[in-house]
């Protein structure tokens, strides 16, 4: 009976998002409808179950995405969902939420973006559909940064990374022009290159490779360093290009990262590749994080 009730509420929320002028608030109304006597723990459990049910229902297409008010509601709806998760209000399944955000973004890309906009990506003169996708990316970027920082344990990381890899081409489309957030996502993935489980390492490397393929210019500052002579260099040309060249095979990149070669930097002198790369990426990410949070 509980599953039937959750699905029914999910159908009502989806219908509101599709048809009602202020339907994006429907999820808030549903979550606030619990009795005042409900304990905080029970409220969190109900919220998590409802949001997970909603994500699964809408990912399956529900009654069909679109509708008279879908375009005006999809941005605030996704933003609100991401707010709830990033504030840790409800422990929603990461893979379900990533799939929903990607499903909604993909629908807008298919139905509201013309071919010219898709080809050139985000620009000041992009159409309404492109602006919607760019705004959806802002929410999803914030969500991904949060989840990468708060996913604990191998199972949670694998579920999150599998969802990101499956939908990477949508989540990191050419409309995703938020450079600071993309660099922080890349840095979060990079940290997992050194995770204890190889399965996590490999998926993180493959997603980083997709970022290099789709949004290389945006994340190149993360790989920049100064050599001993004061010249500008990039880790991309030192070895990260192997992620792009051989994607999805990451074995050559892993061999380079853990091998015996060295990198010479102005700040750290001559160091093994693994140590030098970690120092360079960490320092560059710190600079970006300071700019993003200032």
PDB file of C-alpha atoms in Angstrom:
ATOM      1  CA  UNK A   1       0.000   0.000   0.000  1.00  0.00           C
ATOM      2  CA  UNK A   2       2.838   2.399   0.873  1.00  0.00           C
ATOM      3  CA  UNK A   3       4.397   1.976  -2.585  1.00  0.00           C
ATOM      4  CA  UNK A   4       1.054   2.678  -4.255  1.00  0.00           C
ATOM      5  CA  UNK A   5       0.592   5.868  -2.214  1.00  0.00           C
ATOM      6  CA  UNK A   6       4.109   7.098  -3.045  1.00  0.00           C
ATOM      7  CA  UNK A   7       3.550   6.448  -6.748  1.00  0.00           C
ATOM      8  CA  UNK A   8       0.221   8.256  -6.634  1.00  0.00           C
ATOM      9  CA  UNK A   9       1.806  11.324  -4.978  1.00  0.00           C
ATOM     10  CA  UNK A  10       4.633  11.157  -7.540  1.00  0.00           C
ATOM     11  CA  UNK A  11       2.065  11.206 -10.352  1.00  0.00           C
ATOM     12  CA  UNK A  12       0.384  14.267  -8.826  1.00  0.00           C
ATOM     13  CA  UNK A  13       3.713  16.118  -8.519  1.00  0.00           C
ATOM     14  CA  UNK A  14       4.693  15.283 -12.088  1.00  0.00           C
ATOM     15  CA  UNK A  15       1.297  16.407 -13.367  1.00  0.00           C
ATOM     16  CA  UNK A  16       1.714  19.709 -11.528  1.00  0.00           C
ATOM     17  CA  UNK A  17       5.173  20.232 -13.040  1.00  0.00           C
ATOM     18  CA  UNK A  18       3.789  19.571 -16.496  1.00  0.00           C
ATOM     19  CA  UNK A  19       0.555  21.541 -16.321  1.00  0.00           C
ATOM     20  CA  UNK A  20       0.329  24.019 -13.433  1.00  0.00           C
ATOM     21  CA  UNK A  21       1.802  27.567 -13.677  1.00  0.00           C
ATOM     22  CA  UNK A  22       3.494  27.185 -10.273  1.00  0.00           C
ATOM     23  CA  UNK A  23       3.813  23.417 -10.410  1.00  0.00           C
ATOM     24  CA  UNK A  24       7.511  23.425  -9.516  1.00  0.00           C
ATOM     25  CA  UNK A  25       6.461  23.999  -5.890  1.00  0.00           C
ATOM     26  CA  UNK A  26       4.425  20.788  -5.778  1.00  0.00           C
ATOM     27  CA  UNK A  27       7.298  18.756  -4.343  1.00  0.00           C
ATOM     28  CA  UNK A  28       7.661  21.311  -1.542  1.00  0.00           C
ATOM     29  CA  UNK A  29       3.937  21.148  -0.785  1.00  0.00           C
ATOM     30  CA  UNK A  30       4.065  17.350  -0.628  1.00  0.00           C
ATOM     31  CA  UNK A  31       7.053  17.289   1.712  1.00  0.00           C
ATOM     32  CA  UNK A  32       5.457  19.896   3.977  1.00  0.00           C
ATOM     33  CA  UNK A  33       2.181  17.977   4.209  1.00  0.00           C
ATOM     34  CA  UNK A  34       3.323  15.630   6.993  1.00  0.00           C
ATOM     35  CA  UNK A  35       1.559  16.118  10.362  1.00  0.00           C
ATOM     36  CA  UNK A  36       3.255  18.366  12.926  1.00  0.00           C
ATOM     37  CA  UNK A  37       3.483  15.419  15.311  1.00  0.00           C
ATOM     38  CA  UNK A  38       5.795  13.525  12.925  1.00  0.00           C
ATOM     39  CA  UNK A  39       9.296  13.036  14.297  1.00  0.00           C
ATOM     40  CA  UNK A  40      12.279  14.479  12.427  1.00  0.00           C
ATOM     41  CA  UNK A  41      13.540  10.987  11.679  1.00  0.00           C
ATOM     42  CA  UNK A  42      10.225   9.799  10.242  1.00  0.00           C
ATOM     43  CA  UNK A  43       9.935  13.004   8.200  1.00  0.00           C
ATOM     44  CA  UNK A  44      13.380  12.403   6.675  1.00  0.00           C
ATOM     45  CA  UNK A  45      12.476   8.808   5.843  1.00  0.00           C
ATOM     46  CA  UNK A  46       9.188   9.859   4.225  1.00  0.00           C
ATOM     47  CA  UNK A  47      10.924  12.611   2.238  1.00  0.00           C
ATOM     48  CA  UNK A  48      13.647  10.273   1.026  1.00  0.00           C
ATOM     49  CA  UNK A  49      11.130   7.622  -0.027  1.00  0.00           C
ATOM     50  CA  UNK A  50       8.934  10.180  -1.806  1.00  0.00           C
ATOM     51  CA  UNK A  51      11.805  11.810  -3.694  1.00  0.00           C
ATOM     52  CA  UNK A  52      13.236   8.434  -4.711  1.00  0.00           C
ATOM     53  CA  UNK A  53       9.784   7.345  -5.918  1.00  0.00           C
ATOM     54  CA  UNK A  54       9.371  10.615  -7.819  1.00  0.00           C
ATOM     55  CA  UNK A  55      12.773  10.243  -9.482  1.00  0.00           C
ATOM     56  CA  UNK A  56      12.083   6.680 -10.588  1.00  0.00           C
ATOM     57  CA  UNK A  57       8.583   7.524 -11.827  1.00  0.00           C
ATOM     58  CA  UNK A  58       9.665  10.535 -13.884  1.00  0.00           C
ATOM     59  CA  UNK A  59      12.696   8.688 -15.293  1.00  0.00           C
ATOM     60  CA  UNK A  60      10.323   6.078 -16.683  1.00  0.00           C
ATOM     61  CA  UNK A  61       8.506   8.836 -18.528  1.00  0.00           C
ATOM     62  CA  UNK A  62       5.504   9.052 -16.217  1.00  0.00           C
ATOM     63  CA  UNK A  63       2.637  10.298 -18.298  1.00  0.00           C
ATOM     64  CA  UNK A  64       5.115  11.698 -20.802  1.00  0.00           C
ATOM     65  CA  UNK A  65       7.457  14.621 -20.284  1.00  0.00           C
ATOM     66  CA  UNK A  66       6.399  17.991 -21.624  1.00  0.00           C
ATOM     67  CA  UNK A  67       3.132  19.827 -21.176  1.00  0.00           C
ATOM     68  CA  UNK A  68       1.799  23.390 -21.234  1.00  0.00           C
ATOM     69  CA  UNK A  69       3.929  24.552 -18.281  1.00  0.00           C
ATOM     70  CA  UNK A  70       6.794  22.064 -18.330  1.00  0.00           C
ATOM     71  CA  UNK A  71       9.303  24.527 -19.825  1.00  0.00           C
ATOM     72  CA  UNK A  72       8.677  27.205 -17.199  1.00  0.00           C
ATOM     73  CA  UNK A  73       8.693  24.689 -14.317  1.00  0.00           C
ATOM     74  CA  UNK A  74      11.599  22.393 -15.124  1.00  0.00           C
ATOM     75  CA  UNK A  75      14.341  24.826 -14.012  1.00  0.00           C
ATOM     76  CA  UNK A  76      12.920  25.698 -10.551  1.00  0.00           C
ATOM     77  CA  UNK A  77      11.812  22.074 -10.064  1.00  0.00           C
ATOM     78  CA  UNK A  78      15.350  20.719 -10.604  1.00  0.00           C
ATOM     79  CA  UNK A  79      16.852  23.567  -8.592  1.00  0.00           C
ATOM     80  CA  UNK A  80      14.576  22.743  -5.657  1.00  0.00           C
ATOM     81  CA  UNK A  81      15.429  19.030  -5.785  1.00  0.00           C
ATOM     82  CA  UNK A  82      19.135  19.848  -5.817  1.00  0.00           C
ATOM     83  CA  UNK A  83      18.669  22.282  -2.902  1.00  0.00           C
ATOM     84  CA  UNK A  84      17.042  19.535  -0.843  1.00  0.00           C
ATOM     85  CA  UNK A  85      19.877  17.101  -1.501  1.00  0.00           C
ATOM     86  CA  UNK A  86      22.741  19.589  -1.117  1.00  0.00           C
ATOM     87  CA  UNK A  87      21.323  20.693   2.239  1.00  0.00           C
ATOM     88  CA  UNK A  88      21.240  17.012   3.301  1.00  0.00           C
ATOM     89  CA  UNK A  89      17.551  17.371   4.115  1.00  0.00           C
ATOM     90  CA  UNK A  90      16.714  13.932   2.714  1.00  0.00           C
ATOM     91  CA  UNK A  91      18.994  10.950   1.943  1.00  0.00           C
ATOM     92  CA  UNK A  92      17.926  10.462  -1.669  1.00  0.00           C
ATOM     93  CA  UNK A  93      19.451   7.731  -3.821  1.00  0.00           C
ATOM     94  CA  UNK A  94      22.245   9.393  -5.795  1.00  0.00           C
ATOM     95  CA  UNK A  95      21.849   7.323  -8.941  1.00  0.00           C
ATOM     96  CA  UNK A  96      18.083   7.987  -9.124  1.00  0.00           C
ATOM     97  CA  UNK A  97      18.554  11.742  -8.789  1.00  0.00           C
ATOM     98  CA  UNK A  98      21.374  11.904 -11.337  1.00  0.00           C
ATOM     99  CA  UNK A  99      19.244   9.916 -13.771  1.00  0.00           C
ATOM    100  CA  UNK A 100      16.269  12.262 -13.310  1.00  0.00           C
ATOM    101  CA  UNK A 101      18.325  15.424 -13.824  1.00  0.00           C
ATOM    102  CA  UNK A 102      19.911  13.897 -16.927  1.00  0.00           C
ATOM    103  CA  UNK A 103      16.519  12.737 -18.245  1.00  0.00           C
ATOM    104  CA  UNK A 104      14.984  16.201 -17.902  1.00  0.00           C
ATOM    105  CA  UNK A 105      18.053  17.901 -19.406  1.00  0.00           C
ATOM    106  CA  UNK A 106      18.079  15.465 -22.321  1.00  0.00           C
ATOM    107  CA  UNK A 107      14.377  16.113 -22.961  1.00  0.00           C
ATOM    108  CA  UNK A 108      14.963  19.886 -23.173  1.00  0.00           C
ATOM    109  CA  UNK A 109      17.976  19.338 -25.444  1.00  0.00           C
ATOM    110  CA  UNK A 110      15.887  17.192 -27.803  1.00  0.00           C
ATOM    111  CA  UNK A 111      12.714  19.227 -27.864  1.00  0.00           C
ATOM    112  CA  UNK A 112      13.641  22.879 -27.273  1.00  0.00           C
ATOM    113  CA  UNK A 113      17.162  23.395 -28.679  1.00  0.00           C
ATOM    114  CA  UNK A 114      17.684  23.895 -32.385  1.00  0.00           C
ATOM    115  CA  UNK A 115      20.553  22.279 -34.268  1.00  0.00           C
ATOM    116  CA  UNK A 116      22.641  25.470 -34.521  1.00  0.00           C
ATOM    117  CA  UNK A 117      22.487  26.079 -30.777  1.00  0.00           C
ATOM    118  CA  UNK A 118      23.455  22.472 -30.009  1.00  0.00           C
ATOM    119  CA  UNK A 119      26.398  22.692 -32.396  1.00  0.00           C
ATOM    120  CA  UNK A 120      27.867  25.908 -30.989  1.00  0.00           C
ATOM    121  CA  UNK A 121      26.843  25.440 -27.357  1.00  0.00           C
ATOM    122  CA  UNK A 122      26.274  28.253 -24.896  1.00  0.00           C
ATOM    123  CA  UNK A 123      26.640  31.854 -26.039  1.00  0.00           C
ATOM    124  CA  UNK A 124      25.038  35.183 -25.222  1.00  0.00           C
ATOM    125  CA  UNK A 125      22.620  34.892 -28.134  1.00  0.00           C
ATOM    126  CA  UNK A 126      21.563  31.307 -27.469  1.00  0.00           C
ATOM    127  CA  UNK A 127      17.844  30.558 -27.660  1.00  0.00           C
ATOM    128  CA  UNK A 128      15.448  29.959 -24.772  1.00  0.00           C
ATOM    129  CA  UNK A 129      15.972  26.190 -24.856  1.00  0.00           C
ATOM    130  CA  UNK A 130      19.737  26.595 -24.626  1.00  0.00           C
ATOM    131  CA  UNK A 131      19.389  28.950 -21.673  1.00  0.00           C
ATOM    132  CA  UNK A 132      17.147  26.431 -19.924  1.00  0.00           C
ATOM    133  CA  UNK A 133      19.754  23.703 -20.416  1.00  0.00           C
ATOM    134  CA  UNK A 134      22.522  26.015 -19.158  1.00  0.00           C
ATOM    135  CA  UNK A 135      20.498  26.731 -16.007  1.00  0.00           C
ATOM    136  CA  UNK A 136      19.815  23.025 -15.502  1.00  0.00           C
ATOM    137  CA  UNK A 137      23.561  22.468 -15.735  1.00  0.00           C
ATOM    138  CA  UNK A 138      24.158  25.023 -12.978  1.00  0.00           C
ATOM    139  CA  UNK A 139      21.939  22.998 -10.660  1.00  0.00           C
ATOM    140  CA  UNK A 140      23.378  19.643 -11.696  1.00  0.00           C
ATOM    141  CA  UNK A 141      26.970  20.903 -11.357  1.00  0.00           C
ATOM    142  CA  UNK A 142      26.294  21.971  -7.775  1.00  0.00           C
ATOM    143  CA  UNK A 143      24.675  18.606  -7.114  1.00  0.00           C
ATOM    144  CA  UNK A 144      27.590  16.629  -8.570  1.00  0.00           C
ATOM    145  CA  UNK A 145      30.186  18.606  -6.606  1.00  0.00           C
ATOM    146  CA  UNK A 146      28.190  17.922  -3.429  1.00  0.00           C
ATOM    147  CA  UNK A 147      27.713  14.215  -4.115  1.00  0.00           C
ATOM    148  CA  UNK A 148      31.371  13.636  -4.981  1.00  0.00           C
ATOM    149  CA  UNK A 149      32.336  15.226  -1.663  1.00  0.00           C
ATOM    150  CA  UNK A 150      29.742  13.358   0.422  1.00  0.00           C
ATOM    151  CA  UNK A 151      29.473   9.882  -1.122  1.00  0.00           C
ATOM    152  CA  UNK A 152      31.062   7.526   1.393  1.00  0.00           C
ATOM    153  CA  UNK A 153      31.966   3.893   0.848  1.00  0.00           C
ATOM    154  CA  UNK A 154      32.682   1.914  -2.282  1.00  0.00           C
ATOM    155  CA  UNK A 155      29.061   0.953  -3.020  1.00  0.00           C
ATOM    156  CA  UNK A 156      27.841   4.569  -2.839  1.00  0.00           C
ATOM    157  CA  UNK A 157      30.714   5.793  -4.989  1.00  0.00           C
ATOM    158  CA  UNK A 158      30.206   3.094  -7.623  1.00  0.00           C
ATOM    159  CA  UNK A 159      26.466   3.879  -7.834  1.00  0.00           C
ATOM    160  CA  UNK A 160      27.178   7.599  -8.188  1.00  0.00           C
ATOM    161  CA  UNK A 161      29.980   7.195 -10.726  1.00  0.00           C
ATOM    162  CA  UNK A 162      28.044   4.676 -12.819  1.00  0.00           C
ATOM    163  CA  UNK A 163      25.197   7.200 -13.089  1.00  0.00           C
ATOM    164  CA  UNK A 164      27.575  10.000 -14.013  1.00  0.00           C
ATOM    165  CA  UNK A 165      29.306   7.882 -16.635  1.00  0.00           C
ATOM    166  CA  UNK A 166      26.025   6.754 -18.188  1.00  0.00           C
ATOM    167  CA  UNK A 167      24.783  10.336 -18.565  1.00  0.00           C
ATOM    168  CA  UNK A 168      28.104  12.200 -18.921  1.00  0.00           C
ATOM    169  CA  UNK A 169      27.525  13.408 -22.474  1.00  0.00           C
ATOM    170  CA  UNK A 170      24.254  15.076 -21.380  1.00  0.00           C
ATOM    171  CA  UNK A 171      25.460  16.411 -18.021  1.00  0.00           C
ATOM    172  CA  UNK A 172      28.570  17.928 -19.617  1.00  0.00           C
ATOM    173  CA  UNK A 173      27.075  19.164 -22.866  1.00  0.00           C
ATOM    174  CA  UNK A 174      28.319  22.271 -24.671  1.00  0.00           C
ATOM    175  CA  UNK A 175      25.726  24.325 -22.824  1.00  0.00           C
ATOM    176  CA  UNK A 176      27.564  23.609 -19.576  1.00  0.00           C
ATOM    177  CA  UNK A 177      29.619  26.793 -19.456  1.00  0.00           C
ATOM    178  CA  UNK A 178      30.162  27.076 -15.684  1.00  0.00           C
ATOM    179  CA  UNK A 179      33.939  26.721 -15.700  1.00  0.00           C
ATOM    180  CA  UNK A 180      34.525  26.955 -11.957  1.00  0.00           C
ATOM    181  CA  UNK A 181      32.041  24.175 -11.202  1.00  0.00           C
ATOM    182  CA  UNK A 182      33.410  21.959 -13.988  1.00  0.00           C
ATOM    183  CA  UNK A 183      36.919  22.314 -12.568  1.00  0.00           C
ATOM    184  CA  UNK A 184      35.681  21.350  -9.098  1.00  0.00           C
ATOM    185  CA  UNK A 185      33.912  18.320 -10.571  1.00  0.00           C
ATOM    186  CA  UNK A 186      37.113  17.348 -12.378  1.00  0.00           C
ATOM    187  CA  UNK A 187      39.073  17.751  -9.141  1.00  0.00           C
ATOM    188  CA  UNK A 188      36.554  15.552  -7.275  1.00  0.00           C
ATOM    189  CA  UNK A 189      36.964  12.866  -9.930  1.00  0.00           C
ATOM    190  CA  UNK A 190      40.756  13.240  -9.835  1.00  0.00           C
ATOM    191  CA  UNK A 191      40.815  12.576  -6.081  1.00  0.00           C
ATOM    192  CA  UNK A 192      39.169   9.209  -6.789  1.00  0.00           C
ATOM    193  CA  UNK A 193      42.058   8.201  -9.069  1.00  0.00           C
ATOM    194  CA  UNK A 194      43.794   7.216  -5.808  1.00  0.00           C
ATOM    195  CA  UNK A 195      40.841   5.463  -4.134  1.00  0.00           C
ATOM    196  CA  UNK A 196      41.550   2.068  -2.574  1.00  0.00           C
ATOM    197  CA  UNK A 197      39.297   0.150  -5.000  1.00  0.00           C
ATOM    198  CA  UNK A 198      40.405  -0.077  -8.634  1.00  0.00           C
ATOM    199  CA  UNK A 199      36.806  -0.217  -9.860  1.00  0.00           C
ATOM    200  CA  UNK A 200      36.225   3.293  -8.491  1.00  0.00           C
ATOM    201  CA  UNK A 201      39.535   4.545  -9.929  1.00  0.00           C
ATOM    202  CA  UNK A 202      38.745   3.344 -13.439  1.00  0.00           C
ATOM    203  CA  UNK A 203      35.223   4.801 -13.628  1.00  0.00           C
ATOM    204  CA  UNK A 204      36.465   8.151 -12.279  1.00  0.00           C
ATOM    205  CA  UNK A 205      39.196   8.176 -14.933  1.00  0.00           C
ATOM    206  CA  UNK A 206      36.742   7.394 -17.711  1.00  0.00           C
ATOM    207  CA  UNK A 207      34.419  10.231 -16.652  1.00  0.00           C
ATOM    208  CA  UNK A 208      37.414  12.583 -16.487  1.00  0.00           C
ATOM    209  CA  UNK A 209      38.188  11.482 -20.041  1.00  0.00           C
ATOM    210  CA  UNK A 210      34.656  12.437 -21.121  1.00  0.00           C
ATOM    211  CA  UNK A 211      35.165  15.854 -19.495  1.00  0.00           C
ATOM    212  CA  UNK A 212      38.356  16.253 -21.526  1.00  0.00           C
ATOM    213  CA  UNK A 213      36.463  15.294 -24.671  1.00  0.00           C
ATOM    214  CA  UNK A 214      33.411  17.464 -24.095  1.00  0.00           C
ATOM    215  CA  UNK A 215      34.674  20.407 -22.003  1.00  0.00           C
ATOM    216  CA  UNK A 216      38.464  20.340 -22.379  1.00  0.00           C
ATOM    217  CA  UNK A 217      38.950  24.105 -22.606  1.00  0.00           C
ATOM    218  CA  UNK A 218      36.970  24.626 -19.404  1.00  0.00           C
ATOM    219  CA  UNK A 219      39.033  22.259 -17.245  1.00  0.00           C
ATOM    220  CA  UNK A 220      42.503  22.882 -18.708  1.00  0.00           C
ATOM    221  CA  UNK A 221      43.383  25.402 -15.925  1.00  0.00           C
ATOM    222  CA  UNK A 222      43.265  22.468 -13.494  1.00  0.00           C
ATOM    223  CA  UNK A 223      46.197  20.869 -15.347  1.00  0.00           C
ATOM    224  CA  UNK A 224      48.389  23.961 -15.780  1.00  0.00           C
ATOM    225  CA  UNK A 225      51.773  24.362 -14.112  1.00  0.00           C
ATOM    226  CA  UNK A 226      55.078  26.204 -14.449  1.00  0.00           C
ATOM    227  CA  UNK A 227      58.237  24.246 -15.272  1.00  0.00           C
ATOM    228  CA  UNK A 228      61.720  24.820 -13.861  1.00  0.00           C
ATOM    229  CA  UNK A 229      62.554  27.405 -16.511  1.00  0.00           C
ATOM    230  CA  UNK A 230      59.392  29.403 -15.792  1.00  0.00           C
ATOM    231  CA  UNK A 231      57.567  28.217 -18.906  1.00  0.00           C
ATOM    232  CA  UNK A 232      53.846  27.411 -18.991  1.00  0.00           C
ATOM    233  CA  UNK A 233      53.183  23.669 -19.211  1.00  0.00           C
ATOM    234  CA  UNK A 234      50.148  21.399 -19.050  1.00  0.00           C
ATOM    235  CA  UNK A 235      49.634  17.939 -17.595  1.00  0.00           C
ATOM    236  CA  UNK A 236      47.367  17.291 -20.567  1.00  0.00           C
ATOM    237  CA  UNK A 237      50.384  17.020 -22.865  1.00  0.00           C
ATOM    238  CA  UNK A 238      52.423  15.167 -20.229  1.00  0.00           C
ATOM    239  CA  UNK A 239      50.011  12.256 -19.957  1.00  0.00           C
ATOM    240  CA  UNK A 240      46.361  13.212 -19.423  1.00  0.00           C
ATOM    241  CA  UNK A 241      45.900  13.178 -23.193  1.00  0.00           C
ATOM    242  CA  UNK A 242      46.043   9.375 -22.938  1.00  0.00           C
ATOM    243  CA  UNK A 243      42.667   9.440 -21.188  1.00  0.00           C
ATOM    244  CA  UNK A 244      41.242  11.120 -24.268  1.00  0.00           C
ATOM    245  CA  UNK A 245      43.148   9.168 -26.911  1.00  0.00           C
ATOM    246  CA  UNK A 246      42.311   5.696 -25.595  1.00  0.00           C
ATOM    247  CA  UNK A 247      38.918   6.279 -23.924  1.00  0.00           C
ATOM    248  CA  UNK A 248      37.359   4.091 -22.491  1.00  0.00           C
ATOM    249  CA  UNK A 249      40.637   2.168 -21.929  1.00  0.00           C
ATOM    250  CA  UNK A 250      42.473   3.857 -19.046  1.00  0.00           C
ATOM    251  CA  UNK A 251      45.319   1.354 -18.638  1.00  0.00           C
ATOM    252  CA  UNK A 252      47.963   3.482 -20.378  1.00  0.00           C
ATOM    253  CA  UNK A 253      47.023   6.505 -18.287  1.00  0.00           C
ATOM    254  CA  UNK A 254      47.147   4.456 -15.065  1.00  0.00           C
ATOM    255  CA  UNK A 255      50.581   3.155 -16.023  1.00  0.00           C
ATOM    256  CA  UNK A 256      51.836   6.712 -16.607  1.00  0.00           C
ATOM    257  CA  UNK A 257      50.343   7.999 -13.351  1.00  0.00           C
ATOM    258  CA  UNK A 258      51.920   5.267 -11.248  1.00  0.00           C
ATOM    259  CA  UNK A 259      55.099   4.838 -13.293  1.00  0.00           C
ATOM    260  CA  UNK A 260      58.660   5.883 -12.599  1.00  0.00           C
ATOM    261  CA  UNK A 261      58.856   9.010 -14.740  1.00  0.00           C
ATOM    262  CA  UNK A 262      59.124  12.479 -13.215  1.00  0.00           C
ATOM    263  CA  UNK A 263      57.750  15.997 -13.699  1.00  0.00           C
ATOM    264  CA  UNK A 264      59.741  19.137 -12.967  1.00  0.00           C
ATOM    265  CA  UNK A 265      57.845  22.097 -11.620  1.00  0.00           C
ATOM    266  CA  UNK A 266      59.001  25.496 -10.454  1.00  0.00           C
ATOM    267  CA  UNK A 267      57.266  25.051  -7.098  1.00  0.00           C
ATOM    268  CA  UNK A 268      58.189  21.453  -6.289  1.00  0.00           C
ATOM    269  CA  UNK A 269      61.293  20.706  -8.327  1.00  0.00           C
ATOM    270  CA  UNK A 270      61.630  17.211  -9.801  1.00  0.00           C
ATOM    271  CA  UNK A 271      59.065  14.767  -8.437  1.00  0.00           C
ATOM    272  CA  UNK A 272      57.543  11.397  -9.384  1.00  0.00           C
ATOM    273  CA  UNK A 273      54.533  11.826 -11.680  1.00  0.00           C
ATOM    274  CA  UNK A 274      51.945  10.756  -9.110  1.00  0.00           C
ATOM    275  CA  UNK A 275      53.216  13.136  -6.431  1.00  0.00           C
ATOM    276  CA  UNK A 276      53.710  16.052  -8.815  1.00  0.00           C
ATOM    277  CA  UNK A 277      50.286  15.654 -10.413  1.00  0.00           C
ATOM    278  CA  UNK A 278      48.508  15.573  -7.049  1.00  0.00           C
ATOM    279  CA  UNK A 279      50.276  18.747  -5.968  1.00  0.00           C
ATOM    280  CA  UNK A 280      49.515  20.597  -9.205  1.00  0.00           C
ATOM    281  CA  UNK A 281      45.829  19.631  -9.324  1.00  0.00           C
ATOM    282  CA  UNK A 282      45.310  20.348  -5.617  1.00  0.00           C
ATOM    283  CA  UNK A 283      46.869  23.811  -5.849  1.00  0.00           C
ATOM    284  CA  UNK A 284      44.923  24.759  -8.989  1.00  0.00           C
ATOM    285  CA  UNK A 285      41.645  23.483  -7.515  1.00  0.00           C
ATOM    286  CA  UNK A 286      42.222  25.471  -4.322  1.00  0.00           C
ATOM    287  CA  UNK A 287      42.555  28.655  -6.355  1.00  0.00           C
ATOM    288  CA  UNK A 288      39.348  27.945  -8.234  1.00  0.00           C
ATOM    289  CA  UNK A 289      37.461  27.034  -5.057  1.00  0.00           C
ATOM    290  CA  UNK A 290      38.543  30.307  -3.457  1.00  0.00           C
ATOM    291  CA  UNK A 291      37.224  32.230  -6.482  1.00  0.00           C
ATOM    292  CA  UNK A 292      33.939  30.302  -6.573  1.00  0.00           C
ATOM    293  CA  UNK A 293      33.208  30.781  -2.880  1.00  0.00           C
ATOM    294  CA  UNK A 294      34.348  34.421  -2.645  1.00  0.00           C
TER     295      UNK A 294
END
